[in-house]
JSON list of C-alpha atoms and ligand atoms in Angstrom, two decimals:
[
{"chain": "A", "resi": 262, "resn": "MET", "atom": "CA", "xyz": [-5.82, 12.82, 12.63]},
{"chain": "A", "resi": 263, "resn": "ASN", "atom": "CA", "xyz": [-8.06, 12.02, 9.70]},
{"chain": "A", "resi": 264, "resn": "LEU", "atom": "CA", "xyz": [-7.52, 9.05, 7.39]},
{"chain": "A", "resi": 265, "resn": "ARG", "atom": "CA", "xyz": [-5.86, 11.16, 4.67]},
{"chain": "A", "resi": 266, "resn": "GLU", "atom": "CA", "xyz": [-3.33, 12.36, 7.27]},
{"chain": "A", "resi": 267, "resn": "LYS", "atom": "CA", "xyz": [-2.81, 8.82, 8.58]},
{"chain": "A", "resi": 268, "resn": "CYS", "atom": "CA", "xyz": [-2.19, 7.53, 5.04]},
{"chain": "A", "resi": 269, "resn": "PRO", "atom": "CA", "xyz": [-0.28, 10.35, 3.34]},
{"chain": "A", "resi": 270, "resn": "MET", "atom": "CA", "xyz": [0.96, 10.34, -0.20]},
{"chain": "A", "resi": 271, "resn": "ILE", "atom": "CA", "xyz": [4.74, 10.33, -0.25]},
{"chain": "A", "resi": 272, "resn": "TYR", "atom": "CA", "xyz": [6.48, 12.25, -3.03]},
{"chain": "A", "resi": 273, "resn": "PHE", "atom": "CA", "xyz": [9.95, 10.98, -3.77]},
{"chain": "A", "resi": 274, "resn": "ASP", "atom": "CA", "xyz": [12.60, 13.20, -5.30]},
{"chain": "A", "resi": 275, "resn": "ASP", "atom": "CA", "xyz": [13.45, 12.66, -8.91]},
{"chain": "A", "resi": 276, "resn": "LEU", "atom": "CA", "xyz": [17.21, 12.45, -9.13]},
{"chain": "A", "resi": 277, "resn": "GLY", "atom": "CA", "xyz": [17.07, 12.11, -12.87]},
{"chain": "A", "resi": 278, "resn": "ASP", "atom": "CA", "xyz": [19.23, 13.81, -15.40]},
{"chain": "A", "resi": 279, "resn": "GLU", "atom": "CA", "xyz": [19.63, 13.61, -19.16]},
{"chain": "A", "resi": 280, "resn": "ARG", "atom": "CA", "xyz": [20.41, 9.88, -18.79]},
{"chain": "A", "resi": 281, "resn": "GLY", "atom": "CA", "xyz": [17.03, 9.06, -17.24]},
{"chain": "A", "resi": 282, "resn": "LYS", "atom": "CA", "xyz": [15.25, 9.16, -13.94]},
{"chain": "A", "resi": 283, "resn": "LEU", "atom": "CA", "xyz": [16.26, 7.76, -10.58]},
{"chain": "A", "resi": 284, "resn": "VAL", "atom": "CA", "xyz": [14.16, 7.42, -7.44]},
{"chain": "A", "resi": 285, "resn": "VAL", "atom": "CA", "xyz": [15.70, 6.46, -4.10]},
{"chain": "A", "resi": 286, "resn": "ILE", "atom": "CA", "xyz": [13.71, 5.23, -1.13]},
{"chain": "A", "resi": 287, "resn": "GLU", "atom": "CA", "xyz": [15.59, 4.93, 2.15]},
{"chain": "A", "resi": 288, "resn": "GLY", "atom": "CA", "xyz": [14.05, 3.03, 5.05]},
{"chain": "A", "resi": 289, "resn": "GLY", "atom": "CA", "xyz": [13.46, 5.25, 8.07]},
{"chain": "A", "resi": 290, "resn": "GLN", "atom": "CA", "xyz": [14.23, 8.35, 6.00]},
{"chain": "A", "resi": 291, "resn": "THR", "atom": "CA", "xyz": [12.09, 8.85, 2.92]},
{"chain": "A", "resi": 292, "resn": "ILE", "atom": "CA", "xyz": [9.54, 6.45, 4.38]},
{"chain": "A", "resi": 293, "resn": "PRO", "atom": "CA", "xyz": [8.68, 6.08, 8.08]},
{"chain": "A", "resi": 294, "resn": "PHE", "atom": "CA", "xyz": [9.92, 2.51, 8.64]},
{"chain": "A", "resi": 295, "resn": "GLU", "atom": "CA", "xyz": [12.87, 0.26, 7.95]},
{"chain": "A", "resi": 296, "resn": "VAL", "atom": "CA", "xyz": [12.11, -2.02, 5.00]},
{"chain": "A", "resi": 297, "resn": "LYS", "atom": "CA", "xyz": [12.17, -5.75, 5.75]},
{"chain": "A", "resi": 298, "resn": "ARG", "atom": "CA", "xyz": [10.28, -7.01, 2.72]},
{"chain": "A", "resi": 299, "resn": "VAL", "atom": "CA", "xyz": [9.67, -5.99, -0.88]},
{"chain": "A", "resi": 300, "resn": "PHE", "atom": "CA", "xyz": [7.13, -7.53, -3.19]},
{"chain": "A", "resi": 301, "resn": "TYR", "atom": "CA", "xyz": [5.50, -6.49, -6.41]},
{"chain": "A", "resi": 302, "resn": "ILE", "atom": "CA", "xyz": [2.23, -7.28, -8.07]},
{"chain": "A", "resi": 303, "resn": "TYR", "atom": "CA", "xyz": [1.92, -7.40, -11.84]},
{"chain": "A", "resi": 304, "resn": "ASP", "atom": "CA", "xyz": [-0.19, -9.12, -14.47]},
{"chain": "A", "resi": 305, "resn": "SER", "atom": "CA", "xyz": [-3.35, -8.06, -12.65]},
{"chain": "A", "resi": 306, "resn": "ASP", "atom": "CA", "xyz": [-6.01, -6.16, -14.59]},
{"chain": "A", "resi": 307, "resn": "GLY", "atom": "CA", "xyz": [-9.19, -4.15, -14.23]},
{"chain": "A", "resi": 308, "resn": "THR", "atom": "CA", "xyz": [-11.30, -7.15, -13.21]},
{"chain": "A", "resi": 309, "resn": "VAL", "atom": "CA", "xyz": [-9.63, -8.11, -9.94]},
{"chain": "A", "resi": 310, "resn": "ILE", "atom": "CA", "xyz": [-9.64, -6.71, -6.44]},
{"chain": "A", "resi": 311, "resn": "ARG", "atom": "CA", "xyz": [-6.53, -7.51, -4.44]},
{"chain": "A", "resi": 312, "resn": "GLY", "atom": "CA", "xyz": [-5.62, -6.75, -0.87]},
{"chain": "A", "resi": 313, "resn": "GLN", "atom": "CA", "xyz": [-8.92, -6.96, 1.00]},
{"chain": "A", "resi": 314, "resn": "HIS", "atom": "CA", "xyz": [-7.11, -7.17, 4.28]},
{"chain": "A", "resi": 315, "resn": "ALA", "atom": "CA", "xyz": [-5.67, -5.24, 7.18]},
{"chain": "A", "resi": 316, "resn": "ASN", "atom": "CA", "xyz": [-2.44, -6.01, 8.99]},
{"chain": "A", "resi": 317, "resn": "ARG", "atom": "CA", "xyz": [-1.99, -6.06, 12.72]},
{"chain": "A", "resi": 318, "resn": "LYS", "atom": "CA", "xyz": [1.77, -5.52, 12.56]},
{"chain": "A", "resi": 319, "resn": "SER", "atom": "CA", "xyz": [2.85, -4.38, 9.09]},
{"chain": "A", "resi": 320, "resn": "GLU", "atom": "CA", "xyz": [3.17, -0.94, 7.62]},
{"chain": "A", "resi": 321, "resn": "PHE", "atom": "CA", "xyz": [3.39, -0.53, 3.86]},
{"chain": "A", "resi": 322, "resn": "VAL", "atom": "CA", "xyz": [4.28, 1.91, 1.13]},
{"chain": "A", "resi": 323, "resn": "LEU", "atom": "CA", "xyz": [2.68, 1.21, -2.26]},
{"chain": "A", "resi": 324, "resn": "ILE", "atom": "CA", "xyz": [4.14, 2.64, -5.47]},
{"chain": "A", "resi": 325, "resn": "ASN", "atom": "CA", "xyz": [3.12, 1.97, -9.05]},
{"chain": "A", "resi": 326, "resn": "VAL", "atom": "CA", "xyz": [6.57, 1.89, -10.61]},
{"chain": "A", "resi": 327, "resn": "ALA", "atom": "CA", "xyz": [4.85, 1.25, -13.96]},
{"chain": "A", "resi": 328, "resn": "GLY", "atom": "CA", "xyz": [1.26, 1.65, -15.09]},
{"chain": "A", "resi": 329, "resn": "LYS", "atom": "CA", "xyz": [-1.46, 2.53, -12.63]},
{"chain": "A", "resi": 330, "resn": "SER", "atom": "CA", "xyz": [-3.85, 1.19, -10.04]},
{"chain": "A", "resi": 331, "resn": "LYS", "atom": "CA", "xyz": [-6.21, 2.48, -7.41]},
{"chain": "A", "resi": 332, "resn": "VAL", "atom": "CA", "xyz": [-6.34, 1.87, -3.69]},
{"chain": "A", "resi": 333, "resn": "ARG", "atom": "CA", "xyz": [-9.41, 2.09, -1.50]},
{"chain": "A", "resi": 334, "resn": "ILE", "atom": "CA", "xyz": [-8.39, 2.66, 2.09]},
{"chain": "A", "resi": 335, "resn": "THR", "atom": "CA", "xyz": [-10.60, 2.57, 5.16]},
{"chain": "A", "resi": 336, "resn": "ASP", "atom": "CA", "xyz": [-10.24, 2.51, 8.94]},
{"chain": "A", "resi": 337, "resn": "GLY", "atom": "CA", "xyz": [-13.82, 1.36, 9.35]},
{"chain": "A", "resi": 338, "resn": "LYS", "atom": "CA", "xyz": [-15.05, 4.93, 9.75]},
{"chain": "A", "resi": 339, "resn": "GLU", "atom": "CA", "xyz": [-13.61, 6.99, 6.92]},
{"chain": "A", "resi": 340, "resn": "GLU", "atom": "CA", "xyz": [-12.82, 5.91, 3.38]},
{"chain": "A", "resi": 341, "resn": "ILE", "atom": "CA", "xyz": [-10.37, 7.43, 0.92]},
{"chain": "A", "resi": 342, "resn": "PHE", "atom": "CA", "xyz": [-9.34, 6.58, -2.63]},
{"chain": "A", "resi": 343, "resn": "VAL", "atom": "CA", "xyz": [-5.87, 6.97, -4.02]},
{"chain": "A", "resi": 344, "resn": "GLU", "atom": "CA", "xyz": [-4.69, 6.66, -7.60]},
{"chain": "A", "resi": 345, "resn": "LEU", "atom": "CA", "xyz": [-1.14, 5.46, -8.02]},
{"chain": "A", "resi": 346, "resn": "ASN", "atom": "CA", "xyz": [0.13, 6.40, -11.44]},
{"chain": "A", "resi": 347, "resn": "ARG", "atom": "CA", "xyz": [3.72, 7.55, -11.23]},
{"chain": "A", "resi": 348, "resn": "PRO", "atom": "CA", "xyz": [6.97, 5.99, -10.03]},
{"chain": "A", "resi": 349, "resn": "MET", "atom": "CA", "xyz": [7.76, 9.04, -7.89]},
{"chain": "A", "resi": 350, "resn": "THR", "atom": "CA", "xyz": [4.64, 8.85, -5.74]},
{"chain": "A", "resi": 351, "resn": "GLY", "atom": "CA", "xyz": [3.57, 6.33, -3.12]},
{"chain": "A", "resi": 352, "resn": "VAL", "atom": "CA", "xyz": [1.03, 6.00, -0.37]},
{"chain": "A", "resi": 353, "resn": "TYR", "atom": "CA", "xyz": [1.82, 5.08, 3.22]},
{"chain": "A", "resi": 354, "resn": "ILE", "atom": "CA", "xyz": [-0.47, 2.59, 4.92]},
{"chain": "A", "resi": 355, "resn": "PRO", "atom": "CA", "xyz": [-0.03, 2.12, 8.67]},
{"chain": "A", "resi": 356, "resn": "LYS", "atom": "CA", "xyz": [-1.05, -0.89, 10.76]},
{"chain": "A", "resi": 357, "resn": "MET", "atom": "CA", "xyz": [-4.70, -1.84, 11.15]},
{"chain": "A", "resi": 358, "resn": "ILE", "atom": "CA", "xyz": [-5.90, -0.08, 8.00]},
{"chain": "A", "resi": 359, "resn": "TRP", "atom": "CA", "xyz": [-8.03, -1.96, 5.50]},
{"chain": "A", "resi": 360, "resn": "LYS", "atom": "CA", "xyz": [-7.00, -1.72, 1.84]},
{"chain": "A", "resi": 361, "resn": "ASP", "atom": "CA", "xyz": [-8.26, -2.89, -1.53]},
{"chain": "A", "resi": 362, "resn": "MET", "atom": "CA", "xyz": [-6.20, -2.52, -4.69]},
{"chain": "A", "resi": 363, "resn": "TYR", "atom": "CA", "xyz": [-8.08, -2.54, -8.01]},
{"chain": "A", "resi": 364, "resn": "ASP", "atom": "CA", "xyz": [-8.34, -1.08, -11.51]},
{"chain": "A", "resi": 365, "resn": "PHE", "atom": "CA", "xyz": [-4.87, -2.28, -12.46]},
{"chain": "A", "resi": 366, "resn": "SER", "atom": "CA", "xyz": [-3.72, -1.23, -15.92]},
{"chain": "A", "resi": 367, "resn": "LYS", "atom": "CA", "xyz": [-2.31, -4.12, -17.97]},
{"chain": "A", "resi": 368, "resn": "ASP", "atom": "CA", "xyz": [1.19, -2.69, -17.54]},
{"chain": "A", "resi": 369, "resn": "SER", "atom": "CA", "xyz": [0.80, -2.07, -13.79]},
{"chain": "A", "resi": 370, "resn": "ILE", "atom": "CA", "xyz": [3.70, -3.03, -11.56]},
{"chain": "A", "resi": 371, "resn": "LEU", "atom": "CA", "xyz": [2.73, -2.26, -8.01]},
{"chain": "A", "resi": 372, "resn": "LEU", "atom": "CA", "xyz": [5.77, -2.21, -5.76]},
{"chain": "A", "resi": 373, "resn": "VAL", "atom": "CA", "xyz": [5.10, -2.74, -2.06]},
{"chain": "A", "resi": 374, "resn": "LEU", "atom": "CA", "xyz": [7.59, -2.02, 0.70]},
{"chain": "A", "resi": 375, "resn": "ALA", "atom": "CA", "xyz": [6.77, -3.59, 4.05]},
{"chain": "A", "resi": 376, "resn": "SER", "atom": "CA", "xyz": [8.05, -3.11, 7.59]},
{"chain": "A", "resi": 377, "resn": "THR", "atom": "CA", "xyz": [7.88, -6.83, 8.48]},
{"chain": "A", "resi": 378, "resn": "HIS", "atom": "CA", "xyz": [8.78, -10.23, 7.21]},
{"chain": "A", "resi": 379, "resn": "TYR", "atom": "CA", "xyz": [5.75, -12.15, 5.98]},
{"chain": "A", "resi": 380, "resn": "ASP", "atom": "CA", "xyz": [3.51, -13.65, 8.64]},
{"chain": "A", "resi": 381, "resn": "GLY", "atom": "CA", "xyz": [0.13, -14.75, 7.35]},
{"chain": "A", "resi": 382, "resn": "ALA", "atom": "CA", "xyz": [-1.23, -14.76, 10.93]},
{"chain": "A", "resi": 383, "resn": "GLU", "atom": "CA", "xyz": [-1.04, -10.97, 11.21]},
{"chain": "A", "resi": 384, "resn": "TYR", "atom": "CA", "xyz": [-3.40, -10.50, 8.25]},
{"chain": "A", "resi": 385, "resn": "ILE", "atom": "CA", "xyz": [-7.06, -9.87, 8.97]},
{"chain": "A", "resi": 386, "resn": "ARG", "atom": "CA", "xyz": [-8.95, -10.98, 5.88]},
{"chain": "A", "resi": 387, "resn": "ASN", "atom": "CA", "xyz": [-12.49, -10.83, 7.26]},
{"chain": "A", "resi": 388, "resn": "TYR", "atom": "CA", "xyz": [-13.97, -7.33, 7.28]},
{"chain": "A", "resi": 389, "resn": "GLU", "atom": "CA", "xyz": [-16.35, -8.00, 10.19]},
{"chain": "A", "resi": 390, "resn": "GLU", "atom": "CA", "xyz": [-13.44, -9.28, 12.26]},
{"chain": "A", "resi": 391, "resn": "TYR", "atom": "CA", "xyz": [-11.43, -6.20, 11.28]},
{"chain": "A", "resi": 392, "resn": "LEU", "atom": "CA", "xyz": [-14.21, -3.88, 12.45]},
{"chain": "A", "resi": 393, "resn": "LYS", "atom": "CA", "xyz": [-14.39, -5.69, 15.78]},
{"chain": "A", "resi": 394, "resn": "GLU", "atom": "CA", "xyz": [-10.62, -5.47, 16.33]},
{"chain": "A", "resi": 395, "resn": "VAL", "atom": "CA", "xyz": [-10.23, -1.89, 15.18]},
{"chain": "A", "resi": 396, "resn": "GLU", "atom": "CA", "xyz": [-13.06, -0.71, 17.42]},
{"chain": "A", "resi": 397, "resn": "SER", "atom": "CA", "xyz": [-11.82, -2.50, 20.53]},
{"chain": "B", "resi": 119, "resn": "TYD", "atom": "P1", "xyz": [-2.15, -11.80, -0.88]},
{"chain": "B", "resi": 119, "resn": "TYD", "atom": "O1", "xyz": [-1.91, -11.23, 0.48]},
{"chain": "B", "resi": 119, "resn": "TYD", "atom": "O2", "xyz": [-3.51, -12.39, -1.11]},
{"chain": "B", "resi": 119, "resn": "TYD", "atom": "O3", "xyz": [-1.88, -10.71, -1.97]},
{"chain": "B", "resi": 119, "resn": "TYD", "atom": "P2", "xyz": [-2.59, -9.28, -2.16]},
{"chain": "B", "resi": 119, "resn": "TYD", "atom": "O4", "xyz": [-2.58, -8.59, -0.84]},
{"chain": "B", "resi": 119, "resn": "TYD", "atom": "O5", "xyz": [-1.73, -8.59, -3.12]},
{"chain": "B", "resi": 119, "resn": "TYD", "atom": "O6", "xyz": [-3.93, -9.50, -2.71]},
{"chain": "B", "resi": 119, "resn": "TYD", "atom": "O7", "xyz": [-1.02, -12.86, -1.16]},
{"chain": "B", "resi": 119, "resn": "TYD", "atom": "C1", "xyz": [-1.12, -13.83, -2.17]},
{"chain": "B", "resi": 119, "resn": "TYD", "atom": "C2", "xyz": [-0.37, -15.07, -1.74]},
{"chain": "B", "resi": 119, "resn": "TYD", "atom": "O8", "xyz": [1.01, -14.80, -1.59]},
{"chain": "B", "resi": 119, "resn": "TYD", "atom": "C3", "xyz": [-0.85, -15.61, -0.42]},
{"chain": "B", "resi": 119, "resn": "TYD", "atom": "O9", "xyz": [-0.89, -17.03, -0.52]},
{"chain": "B", "resi": 119, "resn": "TYD", "atom": "C4", "xyz": [0.22, -15.23, 0.57]},
{"chain": "B", "resi": 119, "resn": "TYD", "atom": "C5", "xyz": [1.45, -15.15, -0.29]},
{"chain": "B", "resi": 119, "resn": "TYD", "atom": "N1", "xyz": [2.40, -14.12, 0.18]},
{"chain": "B", "resi": 119, "resn": "TYD", "atom": "C6", "xyz": [3.61, -14.48, 0.75]},
{"chain": "B", "resi": 119, "resn": "TYD", "atom": "O10", "xyz": [3.90, -15.69, 0.90]},
{"chain": "B", "resi": 119, "resn": "TYD", "atom": "N2", "xyz": [4.48, -13.53, 1.16]},
{"chain": "B", "resi": 119, "resn": "TYD", "atom": "C7", "xyz": [4.19, -12.20, 1.03]},
{"chain": "B", "resi": 119, "resn": "TYD", "atom": "O11", "xyz": [5.02, -11.33, 1.42]},
{"chain": "B", "resi": 119, "resn": "TYD", "atom": "C8", "xyz": [2.94, -11.81, 0.45]},
{"chain": "B", "resi": 119, "resn": "TYD", "atom": "C9", "xyz": [2.57, -10.37, 0.30]},
{"chain": "B", "resi": 119, "resn": "TYD", "atom": "C10", "xyz": [2.08, -12.81, 0.04]}
]
């Protein structure tokens, strides 16, 4: 499986009507894990790089519910780039994948759904350490 297949884009249905749009995300159904944690990142801009980590235990889905941002994703061998720019589209990031989020528009609200409760100890924030762990 290549990296693009490991980290697919997920296209949510638009249940909108003349009153507006509605997107539903159901844990274990529209995304491949049960959601234990939700957080969102806003007030970032084009000058910062966020993320810069891999997670030993967590899976994520990232969705720009407003504005846009980019994600650089690598498994230490391949590298892909994803642009998140619509509330109906997300990207799935499995465990042990390195990600950087950047190029946030001023109005960006990046919603992140996670499969775990927060545990800082499962984050790998050093790229050399990540390469060692992912290769072993
Ligand atoms: P960080 O992981 O650096 O954010 P990002 O991946 O978006 O760059 O998190 C920033 C701070 O917030 C850090 O001190 C850890 C804390 N934090 C939590 O306490 N719980 C969480 O669920 C997350 C994602 C972060």
